[in-house]
Coordinates of C-alpha atoms and ligand atoms in Angstrom, one line a residue:
X69 CA 10.8 -36.7 4.1
X70 CA 9.1 -33.6 3.4
X71 CA 9.0 -30.0 5.1
X72 CA 6.0 -29.4 6.8
X73 CA 3.8 -26.2 5.3
X74 CA 1.7 -24.4 7.4
X75 CA -1.2 -23.5 4.1
X76 CA -3.7 -20.5 4.9
X77 CA -5.1 -20.0 1.3
X78 CA -3.6 -15.8 2.3
X79 CA -0.3 -17.4 2.2
X80 CA -0.4 -18.7 -1.9
X81 CA -3.2 -16.4 -2.5
X82 CA -1.7 -12.9 -5.0
X83 CA -3.1 -9.8 -4.5
X84 CA -4.1 -6.5 -6.9
X85 CA -4.5 -3.2 -5.0
X86 CA -7.5 -1.0 -6.5
X87 CA -7.9 2.3 -6.5
X88 CA -11.2 2.4 -6.6
X89 CA -11.4 6.5 -8.0
X90 CA -8.9 6.4 -11.1
X91 CA -10.0 2.3 -11.8
X92 CA -12.3 2.4 -14.0
X93 CA -15.6 4.7 -14.5
X94 CA -18.4 3.6 -16.0
X95 CA -21.1 6.2 -16.1
X96 CA -19.2 9.1 -17.4
X97 CA -18.7 11.5 -14.7
X98 CA -14.6 11.0 -14.7
X99 CA -14.7 8.9 -11.6
X100 CA -13.5 5.8 -11.9
X101 CA -17.0 3.6 -9.5
X102 CA -17.9 -0.1 -8.6
X103 CA -19.7 -0.6 -12.0
X104 CA -16.6 0.4 -13.8
X105 CA -14.3 -2.3 -11.5
X106 CA -16.6 -5.9 -12.1
X107 CA -16.7 -4.5 -16.2
X108 CA -12.8 -5.1 -15.5
X109 CA -13.0 -7.9 -13.3
X110 CA -12.6 -10.5 -16.7
X111 CA -8.6 -8.5 -17.0
X112 CA -7.9 -9.5 -13.4
X113 CA -9.0 -13.2 -14.2
X114 CA -6.1 -13.1 -16.7
X115 CA -3.7 -11.7 -15.2
X116 CA -4.1 -14.6 -13.1
X117 CA -4.7 -12.5 -9.4
X118 CA -7.1 -13.4 -6.4
X119 CA -8.0 -11.6 -4.1
X120 CA -8.6 -7.5 -5.0
X121 CA -8.1 -4.7 -2.2
X122 CA -10.0 -2.4 -2.6
X123 CA -8.8 1.2 -1.3
X124 CA -11.2 3.1 0.6
X125 CA -15.1 2.9 -0.7
X126 CA -17.1 4.9 1.5
X127 CA -19.2 8.0 2.1
X128 CA -15.8 10.5 2.7
X129 CA -15.7 14.1 1.3
X130 CA -12.6 13.3 -0.4
X131 CA -9.5 15.5 1.9
X132 CA -7.9 12.3 1.6
X133 CA -9.5 10.9 -1.3
X134 CA -11.3 8.5 0.9
X135 CA -9.3 7.8 3.4
X136 CA -11.1 10.4 5.7
X137 CA -14.2 8.1 5.9
X138 CA -17.7 9.3 7.1
X139 CA -20.7 6.8 7.2
X140 CA -18.6 3.2 7.5
X141 CA -21.8 0.7 6.2
X142 CA -23.0 2.5 3.0
X143 CA -21.0 3.5 -0.3
X144 CA -20.1 6.6 -1.4
X145 CA -22.6 8.1 -3.9
X146 CA -19.4 8.3 -6.8
X147 CA -18.7 4.7 -6.3
X148 CA -22.4 3.4 -7.4
X149 CA -24.9 1.9 -4.1
X150 CA -24.6 -0.9 -1.1
X151 CA -26.2 -3.5 -4.6
X152 CA -23.2 -2.4 -7.2
X153 CA -20.9 -3.2 -4.4
X154 CA -22.9 -7.5 -3.4
X155 CA -22.8 -7.7 -7.1
X156 CA -19.0 -7.1 -7.3
X157 CA -18.8 -9.3 -4.0
X158 CA -20.3 -11.8 -6.1
X159 CA -19.3 -11.7 -9.5
X160 CA -15.7 -11.7 -7.9
X161 CA -16.2 -14.4 -5.7
X162 CA -17.7 -16.8 -9.0
X163 CA -14.1 -15.6 -10.4
X164 CA -12.4 -17.7 -7.7
X165 CA -11.7 -13.8 -6.5
X166 CA -11.5 -12.2 -3.0
X167 CA -12.3 -9.0 -1.6
X168 CA -10.1 -7.0 1.1
X169 CA -11.4 -3.9 2.3
X170 CA -9.5 -0.6 4.1
X171 CA -10.1 -0.4 7.1
X172 CA -9.7 2.7 8.5
X173 CA -10.0 3.3 12.0
X174 CA -7.2 5.5 13.4
X175 CA -9.5 8.3 12.3
X176 CA -12.7 9.1 11.0
X177 CA -13.7 12.3 8.3
X178 CA -15.1 15.5 10.3
X179 CA -18.6 15.5 8.2
X180 CA -19.2 11.2 10.4
X181 CA -22.0 11.5 13.3
X182 CA -19.7 10.7 15.5
X183 CA -17.5 14.0 15.0
X184 CA -20.6 15.8 14.1
X185 CA -21.9 14.6 17.5
X186 CA -18.1 15.4 19.7
X187 CA -17.8 18.7 19.1
X188 CA -21.5 20.2 19.9
X189 CA -19.6 20.5 23.7
X190 CA -18.1 18.8 26.3
X191 CA -21.0 17.3 27.4
X192 CA -22.5 14.9 25.1
X193 CA -22.8 11.3 24.9
X194 CA -19.9 11.5 22.6
X195 CA -17.8 13.8 23.1
X196 CA -15.3 11.4 24.6
X197 CA -15.1 9.5 21.4
X198 CA -12.0 11.9 20.1
X199 CA -8.8 13.6 21.6
X200 CA -9.9 16.9 22.5
X201 CA -7.1 18.9 25.4
X202 CA -7.3 21.9 26.1
X203 CA -5.3 24.6 24.2
X204 CA -1.9 25.8 25.8
X205 CA -0.8 29.0 26.4
X206 CA -2.7 30.8 23.9
X207 CA -1.8 27.9 21.0
X208 CA -2.2 23.8 21.1
X209 CA -1.9 22.1 23.4
X210 CA 1.6 20.7 22.4
X211 CA 4.2 21.2 19.3
X212 CA 2.9 18.0 17.9
X213 CA 2.9 18.7 13.6
X214 CA 1.0 16.3 12.1
X215 CA 2.7 13.5 8.6
X216 CA 0.6 16.1 6.2
X217 CA 2.3 19.6 7.9
X218 CA 1.1 22.0 10.5
X219 CA -0.1 21.5 13.5
X220 CA -1.8 18.4 14.4
X221 CA -4.5 20.1 16.6
X222 CA -7.2 21.7 15.5
X223 CA -9.5 24.5 17.7
X224 CA -13.6 24.1 18.0
X225 CA -15.0 27.6 19.2
X226 CA -18.0 25.5 20.2
X227 CA -15.8 23.5 22.6
X228 CA -13.1 26.0 22.8
X229 CA -10.8 23.1 23.0
X230 CA -8.5 21.5 20.4
X231 CA -9.2 18.3 18.6
X232 CA -6.3 16.2 17.8
X233 CA -5.7 14.9 14.0
X234 CA -2.8 13.0 12.7
X235 CA -3.0 13.7 9.4
X236 CA -5.2 16.3 7.6
X237 CA -7.4 18.8 9.6
X238 CA -10.2 16.8 8.2
X239 CA -9.3 13.9 9.4
X240 CA -10.0 14.1 13.5
X241 CA -8.4 10.7 15.3
X242 CA -10.3 8.6 17.6
X243 CA -9.7 8.0 21.7
X244 CA -9.7 3.9 21.1
X245 CA -8.9 5.0 24.9
X246 CA -13.1 4.0 25.3
X247 CA -14.1 1.6 24.9
X248 CA -17.1 2.5 23.1
X249 CA -14.9 3.8 20.4
X250 CA -13.9 0.8 19.9
X251 CA -16.7 -1.5 20.5
X252 CA -18.5 0.7 17.7
X253 CA -15.9 -0.4 15.5
X254 CA -16.0 -3.9 15.9
X255 CA -19.1 -3.9 15.1
X256 CA -19.1 -2.4 11.9
X257 CA -16.2 -5.3 11.4
X258 CA -18.4 -7.8 11.6
X259 CA -21.2 -6.4 10.2
X260 CA -18.7 -6.4 6.8
X261 CA -17.9 -9.7 7.3
X262 CA -21.0 -10.8 7.7
X263 CA -22.0 -9.7 4.6
X264 CA -19.3 -11.6 3.1
X265 CA -16.1 -9.8 3.2
X266 CA -13.1 -12.0 2.5
X267 CA -11.0 -9.8 4.6
X268 CA -9.0 -6.1 4.6
X269 CA -5.9 -3.8 5.2
X270 CA -5.9 -1.7 8.4
X271 CA -4.9 1.5 7.5
X272 CA -2.5 3.5 10.0
X273 CA -2.3 1.1 12.6
X274 CA 1.0 1.6 14.7
X275 CA -1.3 4.9 15.5
X276 CA -4.1 4.0 16.9
X277 CA -2.0 4.3 20.2
X278 CA -0.8 7.7 22.3
X279 CA 1.6 8.0 24.8
X280 CA 0.2 9.5 27.8
X281 CA 0.4 13.5 28.6
X282 CA 1.3 13.9 24.8
X283 CA 4.6 15.5 26.0
X284 CA 6.4 17.8 22.7
X285 CA 8.1 16.0 20.4
X286 CA 10.7 16.4 18.0
X287 CA 9.2 18.3 14.7
X288 CA 11.2 16.7 11.9
X289 CA 10.8 18.5 8.5
X290 CA 10.0 17.1 5.3
X291 CA 7.4 14.9 3.6
X292 CA 9.3 11.9 4.1
X293 CA 9.1 11.5 8.1
X294 CA 6.3 11.4 10.1
X295 CA 6.5 14.4 13.0
X296 CA 6.3 13.5 16.6
X297 CA 6.4 9.6 15.2
X298 CA 7.8 8.7 18.8
X299 CA 4.2 10.2 20.9
X300 CA 2.2 8.6 18.4
X301 CA 3.3 5.7 15.4
X302 CA 4.0 2.6 17.3
X303 CA 4.5 3.2 21.2
X304 CA 3.9 1.2 23.9
X305 CA 0.8 -0.2 24.9
X306 CA -0.4 -0.6 21.4
X307 CA -0.8 -4.1 21.7
X308 CA -2.9 -4.7 24.1
X309 CA -5.6 -3.0 21.4
X310 CA -4.4 -5.5 18.4
X311 CA -5.2 -7.5 20.6
X312 CA -8.7 -6.8 21.5
X313 CA -9.9 -5.6 17.7
X314 CA -8.3 -8.5 16.9
X315 CA -10.1 -11.2 18.9
X316 CA -13.1 -9.2 18.4
X317 CA -13.7 -9.3 15.3
X318 CA -10.9 -12.0 12.6
X319 CA -10.7 -13.8 15.4
X320 CA -14.1 -14.9 15.0
X321 CA -14.3 -16.0 11.9
X322 CA -13.0 -18.1 9.4
X323 CA -10.6 -17.5 6.8
X324 CA -10.0 -13.6 7.2
X325 CA -7.2 -12.1 5.8
X326 CA -5.4 -8.9 7.1
X327 CA -3.0 -6.9 6.8
X328 CA -2.0 -4.2 8.5
X329 CA 0.2 -0.7 7.1
X330 CA 2.7 -0.8 9.8
X331 CA 4.8 2.4 9.8
X332 CA 8.3 2.1 12.3
X333 CA 7.7 -1.1 12.6
X334 CA 11.1 -3.4 12.4
X335 CA 11.7 -6.7 13.0
X336 CA 12.6 -6.8 16.3
X337 CA 8.8 -6.2 17.5
X338 CA 7.0 -7.2 14.0
X339 CA 6.2 -10.8 15.6
X340 CA 3.7 -9.4 18.4
X341 CA 1.4 -8.0 15.4
X342 CA 2.7 -11.1 13.2
X343 CA 3.9 -14.4 14.6
X344 CA 1.0 -17.3 14.0
X345 CA 1.1 -18.0 17.5
X346 CA 0.1 -14.3 18.1
X347 CA -3.3 -14.4 16.4
X348 CA -3.7 -10.7 15.1
X349 CA -3.0 -10.0 11.2
X350 CA -1.3 -11.7 9.0
X351 CA 1.3 -9.7 7.6
X352 CA 2.4 -6.0 8.0
X353 CA 3.1 -3.9 4.5
X354 CA 6.9 -2.8 6.5
X355 CA 8.0 0.3 6.0
X356 CA 11.5 0.1 6.2
X357 CA 12.3 -0.8 2.4
X358 CA 11.4 2.5 1.1
X359 CA 11.1 5.8 2.5
X360 CA 7.3 6.1 2.3
X361 CA 5.3 9.7 2.6
X362 CA 8.5 10.8 0.4
X363 CA 9.1 14.1 -1.1
X364 CA 12.9 13.9 -0.3
X365 CA 13.0 11.1 -1.7
X366 CA 17.0 10.6 -3.4
X367 CA 16.0 8.2 -6.5
X368 CA 18.3 6.1 -6.9
X369 CA 18.2 3.0 -5.1
X370 CA 20.4 1.6 -2.7
X371 CA 21.0 -1.9 -3.6
X372 CA 23.4 -3.0 -0.6
X373 CA 20.6 -1.6 1.6
X374 CA 18.1 -3.1 -0.2
X375 CA 20.0 -6.3 -0.2
X376 CA 19.9 -6.3 3.5
X377 CA 15.9 -4.8 5.0
X378 CA 14.9 -7.9 2.7
X379 CA 17.1 -10.3 3.9
X380 CA 16.5 -9.2 7.7
X381 CA 12.5 -9.1 6.9
X382 CA 12.7 -12.4 5.3
X383 CA 14.5 -13.7 7.4
X384 CA 13.4 -12.3 10.5
X385 CA 10.0 -13.4 10.4
X386 CA 10.8 -17.5 8.7
X387 CA 8.5 -20.0 10.6
X388 CA 7.5 -18.1 12.6
X389 CA 5.7 -15.2 10.4
X390 CA 4.2 -13.6 7.5
X391 CA 5.1 -11.3 4.5
X392 CA 4.1 -8.8 2.7
X393 CA 5.6 -8.4 -0.6
X394 CA 5.3 -4.5 -2.5
X395 CA 6.7 -2.1 -4.5
X396 CA 3.8 0.1 -4.6
X397 CA 1.1 1.8 -3.9
X398 CA -1.0 4.4 -4.1
X399 CA 1.1 6.5 -1.2
X400 CA 4.4 5.8 -3.5
X401 CA 5.3 6.9 -6.5
X402 CA 5.4 4.5 -9.9
X403 CA 8.4 1.8 -9.0
X404 CA 9.3 1.8 -13.0
X405 CA 10.2 5.7 -12.3
X406 CA 12.1 6.0 -9.7
X407 CA 13.9 1.9 -8.5
X408 CA 13.8 2.2 -12.8
X409 CA 15.4 3.0 -15.7
X410 CA 12.1 4.6 -17.7
X411 CA 13.9 6.3 -20.2
X412 CA 16.2 3.8 -21.4
X413 CA 15.1 0.3 -20.1
X414 CA 11.2 1.1 -18.9
X415 CA 10.0 -2.5 -19.8
X416 CA 13.6 -4.5 -18.7
X417 CA 13.6 -3.1 -15.2
X418 CA 9.8 -2.9 -14.5
X419 CA 11.0 -6.6 -15.4
X420 CA 13.2 -7.1 -13.5
X421 CA 12.3 -5.3 -10.2
X422 CA 8.8 -7.3 -10.7
X423 CA 11.3 -10.6 -10.5
X424 CA 12.5 -9.4 -7.8
X425 CA 10.4 -8.9 -5.4
X426 CA 7.7 -11.3 -6.2
X427 CA 8.7 -14.8 -6.3
X428 CA 10.7 -13.7 -1.8
X429 CA 8.4 -15.8 1.1
X430 CA 5.4 -13.3 1.3
X431 CA 2.1 -13.0 -0.4
X432 CA 2.2 -10.0 -3.4
X433 CA 0.8 -6.8 -3.4
X434 CA 0.5 -5.7 -7.2
X435 CA -0.5 -1.9 -6.9
X436 CA -3.4 -0.7 -10.6
X437 CA -0.6 -0.5 -13.5
X438 CA 2.9 -1.2 -12.3
X439 CA 1.2 -4.2 -14.0
X440 CA 2.0 -2.7 -17.0
X441 CA 5.0 -0.3 -16.6
X442 CA 2.8 2.8 -15.2
X443 CA 4.8 5.8 -15.3
X444 CA 5.0 8.8 -13.0
X445 CA 3.2 11.6 -14.3
X446 CA 5.7 14.6 -15.5
X447 CA 4.5 17.9 -13.7
X448 CA 4.4 20.6 -14.9
X449 CA 3.3 23.0 -12.0
X450 CA 2.0 22.5 -8.1
X451 CA -1.9 23.7 -9.2
X452 CA -1.7 19.7 -11.0
X453 CA -1.7 18.0 -7.8
X454 CA -4.9 17.1 -6.7
X455 CA -3.5 14.9 -2.3
X456 CA -4.1 17.5 0.9
X457 CA -0.5 16.1 1.8
X458 CA 1.3 17.3 -0.8
X459 CA -1.5 21.2 -0.9
X460 CA -0.9 22.1 3.2
X461 CA 3.3 20.9 2.6
X462 CA 4.2 23.9 -0.3
X463 CA 1.7 26.1 1.5
X464 CA 4.0 25.2 4.3
X465 CA 6.9 25.6 2.5
X466 CA 5.6 28.8 0.5
X467 CA 5.5 30.1 3.6
X468 CA 8.8 29.9 4.8
X469 CA 9.9 32.1 1.2
X470 CA 10.9 28.1 -1.4
X471 CA 9.8 29.4 -4.6
X472 CA 7.2 27.3 -5.8
X473 CA 10.2 25.5 -8.6
X474 CA 11.9 25.0 -5.5
X475 CA 8.7 23.3 -4.6
X476 CA 8.2 21.5 -7.7
X477 CA 11.8 19.8 -8.1
X478 CA 11.1 18.5 -3.9
X479 CA 7.9 17.4 -4.7
X480 CA 7.7 15.9 -8.7
X481 CA 9.1 13.2 -8.4
X482 CA 7.2 11.3 -4.9
X483 CA 4.1 13.1 -4.9
X484 CA 0.9 10.2 -4.2
X485 CA 0.1 12.1 -7.0
X486 CA 1.9 9.8 -9.6
X487 CA 0.1 7.3 -8.3
X488 CA -3.2 8.0 -8.4
X489 CA -3.6 9.6 -12.4
X490 CA -5.8 6.8 -14.5
X491 CA -5.4 3.2 -15.0
X492 CA -4.5 3.1 -18.5
X493 CA -6.6 0.5 -20.5
X494 CA -6.3 1.4 -24.4
X495 CA -4.9 4.4 -26.7
X496 CA -9.0 5.9 -26.6
X497 CA -9.0 9.2 -25.1
X498 CA -8.0 9.4 -21.3
X499 CA -6.7 6.3 -21.9
X500 CA -9.7 3.9 -22.1
X501 CA -10.9 5.5 -18.3
X502 CA -13.6 7.8 -19.0
X503 CA -15.7 9.1 -22.0
X504 CA -15.6 12.2 -19.8
X505 CA -12.8 15.0 -17.8
X506 CA -10.5 12.2 -15.6
X507 CA -10.9 13.2 -12.0
X508 CA -6.8 13.8 -12.4
X509 CA -5.2 13.9 -15.6
X510 CA -4.0 11.0 -17.2
X511 CA -0.6 10.0 -18.5
X512 CA -0.3 11.5 -21.9
X513 CA 2.1 7.8 -23.1
X514 CA -1.5 6.2 -21.9
X515 CA -0.9 5.7 -26.5
X516 CA 1.8 3.9 -26.1
X517 CA 1.8 2.2 -22.3
X518 CA -2.1 0.8 -21.7
X519 CA -3.6 -2.7 -21.4
X520 CA -5.1 -3.2 -25.0
X521 CA -0.9 -3.2 -26.5
X522 CA 0.6 -4.8 -23.8
X523 CA -2.6 -7.9 -24.0
X524 CA -1.5 -8.1 -28.1
X525 CA 2.5 -8.2 -27.0
X526 CA 4.2 -11.8 -26.0
X527 CA 6.7 -10.1 -24.7
X528 CA 4.7 -6.9 -22.4
X529 CA 5.0 -5.7 -18.5
X530 CA 1.5 -7.4 -18.6
X531 CA 2.6 -10.8 -19.9
X532 CA 5.7 -11.1 -17.4
X533 CA 3.9 -10.2 -14.6
X534 CA 1.3 -13.0 -15.5
X535 CA 4.3 -16.2 -15.6
X536 CA 4.9 -14.9 -12.3
X537 CA 2.3 -15.3 -11.6
X538 CA 1.9 -18.5 -13.7
X539 CA 5.1 -20.2 -12.4
X540 CA 4.8 -19.2 -8.2
X541 CA 1.1 -21.0 -8.3
X542 CA 2.2 -24.3 -9.7
X543 CA 5.4 -24.5 -6.8
X544 CA 5.2 -25.1 -2.9
X545 CA 8.7 -24.3 -3.6
X546 CA 8.3 -20.5 -4.9
X547 CA 5.2 -19.8 -2.8
X548 CA 6.3 -21.6 0.5
X549 CA 10.2 -22.6 0.7
X550 CA 13.3 -20.7 2.9
X551 CA 15.2 -17.8 1.1
X552 CA 19.1 -17.7 1.1
X553 CA 20.5 -14.0 -0.4
X554 CA 23.6 -14.9 -2.7
X555 CA 25.7 -12.7 -4.2
X556 CA 25.6 -10.8 -1.1
X557 CA 28.6 -7.9 -1.9
X558 CA 27.1 -8.0 -6.1
X559 CA 26.9 -3.9 -6.2
X560 CA 24.2 -4.7 -9.0
X561 CA 22.3 -8.0 -8.9
X562 CA 20.1 -8.7 -6.7
X563 CA 19.4 -12.6 -5.8
X564 CA 18.3 -14.9 -3.6
X565 CA 17.4 -18.8 -3.4
X566 CA 14.0 -20.5 -2.2
X567 CA 14.5 -23.3 -1.2
X568 CA 12.0 -26.4 0.0
X569 CA 13.4 -30.6 0.0
X570 CA 14.8 -31.4 -3.0
X571 CA 13.8 -28.3 -5.1
X572 CA 15.2 -25.0 -4.9
X573 CA 15.4 -21.5 -7.7
X574 CA 17.3 -18.9 -8.9
X575 CA 16.0 -15.2 -9.3
X576 CA 18.6 -13.2 -9.9
X577 CA 18.3 -9.9 -11.6
X578 CA 20.1 -6.8 -13.1
X579 CA 19.8 -3.9 -11.6
X580 CA 22.1 -1.4 -13.2
X581 CA 22.9 -0.9 -17.3
X582 CA 25.9 -2.3 -17.3
X583 CA 26.6 -6.2 -17.6
X584 CA 26.3 -8.0 -14.8
X585 CA 29.0 -10.5 -14.5
X586 CA 27.5 -13.5 -11.8
X587 CA 29.9 -15.7 -11.9
X588 CA 30.6 -16.0 -8.1
X589 CA 27.4 -17.0 -7.8
X590 CA 27.5 -19.6 -4.7
X591 CA 24.7 -21.8 -6.7
X592 CA 25.6 -24.0 -9.5
X593 CA 24.6 -21.9 -12.8
X594 CA 26.0 -24.0 -15.4
X595 CA 23.0 -26.4 -14.9
X596 CA 20.5 -24.6 -14.5
X597 CA 17.1 -24.5 -16.4
X598 CA 15.8 -21.1 -16.8
X599 CA 12.2 -20.7 -16.8
X600 CA 11.5 -17.6 -16.9
X601 CA 13.1 -14.2 -18.0
X602 CA 12.9 -10.7 -19.0
X603 CA 15.8 -10.8 -22.2
X604 CA 15.2 -15.5 -23.8
X605 CA 16.7 -17.1 -22.7
X606 CA 20.8 -16.0 -24.4
X607 CA 22.2 -19.5 -22.6
X608 CA 25.0 -17.9 -21.3
X609 CA 25.0 -18.7 -17.3
X610 CA 27.9 -16.3 -16.6
X611 CA 26.8 -12.8 -17.5
X612 CA 23.3 -10.9 -17.1
X613 CA 22.8 -7.8 -19.6
X614 CA 21.6 -4.9 -18.3
X615 CA 18.4 -5.1 -16.1
X616 CA 17.9 -9.3 -16.9
X617 CA 16.4 -10.8 -14.6
X618 CA 16.0 -14.0 -14.5
X619 CA 14.3 -17.0 -13.1
X620 CA 16.3 -20.8 -12.7
X621 CA 15.8 -23.8 -11.4
X622 CA 19.0 -25.3 -10.2
X623 CA 17.3 -29.0 -8.4
X624 CA 19.3 -31.3 -9.6
Ligands
NOJ150 C1 -2.6 5.4 4.7 C2 -3.2 5.4 3.6 O1 -2.4 4.7 2.6 C3 -3.2 7.0 2.7 O2 -3.2 6.9 2.1 C4 -3.8 8.5 3.9 O3 -3.4 9.3 3.3 C5 -2.9 7.6 5.2 N1 -3.6 6.6 5.9 C6 -4.7 8.6 6.0 O4 -5.8 7.0 6.4

């Protein structure tokens, strides 16, 4: 008898994240836009993805590149109009591609009319929509620091009070304790669902509750840490808000896909967020696999820790929830430049990492340009960075006496701007992203590293991703099968099986620049058939070349 599979469209999907600012400009202003995205839908169809997650497309002063929203129900002028959005939705749907929006519910921009009203006085109708407190001893109400450096409080003379901002000073936190705030957000979400969007990625959702009394807390330093996190990250009672959100929005609609950004959630807590019987989110992005927000990141991959972490999530959710699989997004450096070896084994390491994460149990996400093996930007000066997190970090460190060179060394390989440079379409000026001056410089390697060139090359990273997507879509075992780690203690190799009924696959990636012996593999290799490899098939079953990845069918 075959296993029962809990099917859902979002489990079988492959999601592609578009960072609209940097994807495709259509009007020469140097900023990507919605007509630009529409013009690239056929590329995405060719790649084989069937869902697009759009980073925020709403009006915003762009202090944090759209994650500071000033109107939830309109389109940022630089990106186009609501008519452009409607056309994007229609054209994507016509190609069998669904659209997820980015929901930023923890905070708004300080230019949002809600905040403009709230800051006026202590007794206006929205006075309690944000988190206001009196100062203490001539300073802020507590010692909490912003995730983007500096105090988490900003003083407003109009109220003679401080307002909390966990992110930039221009992103004040909404007061989720106020039911009117929650209802206003839910009404907005339902409005987008009524319009026909297919789901949401939910930003910073683990921060919406703050501990009662907001006491002073430790503030460790560095871009990769979350200061005062015990006060506002996944704190007790947050599930009341999450349940309230889901019941009043997604649960009222059919087939909505939801993925929450869940810093601070571990595997013991994960079922509260994603277990099927909880009816909350479909999946979450966990933060344990990567040192996110990182500037003090050690670029060397800790393979034993990676195996433990990913296996803990795979086995921990087995049978009760679903994983979101990712190695890149707009907040982390390019994976081939960190885990991989962009200098010596660029193509091999990009594809070995691809095979490693993509065929686990869960829904794979690809960040724009990852499918080309786009690399980190060769930053040489602090003024080349755009990110508010880097600017605040640099200002704070300069004040402490660090030199510019020390700061650069600290952030060069991990800053978020590495992932935000324009998409590299071809070898024309600016990689074909814009006819104008791009808002962030194009990586100079666009002349050789671009989509047009890789589309022509059967051995390219792009074509490897296409093969991965095709293989997964054709196999219930690769989508739904059980995950088991093999070669657990191997120092160079990440290997696992996916099994469903009589079908079994082995995915094996050498994550080193040396030949790896895999003769100790618990799975019989000699009769296995290679379905996909990043270095051809040399018929040699018991060793892997540097950064070699293979997907084998082991079913007899
Ligand atoms: C997480 C987003 O991914 C990031 O880009 C943003 O800066 C913060 N949340 C604040 O919204």
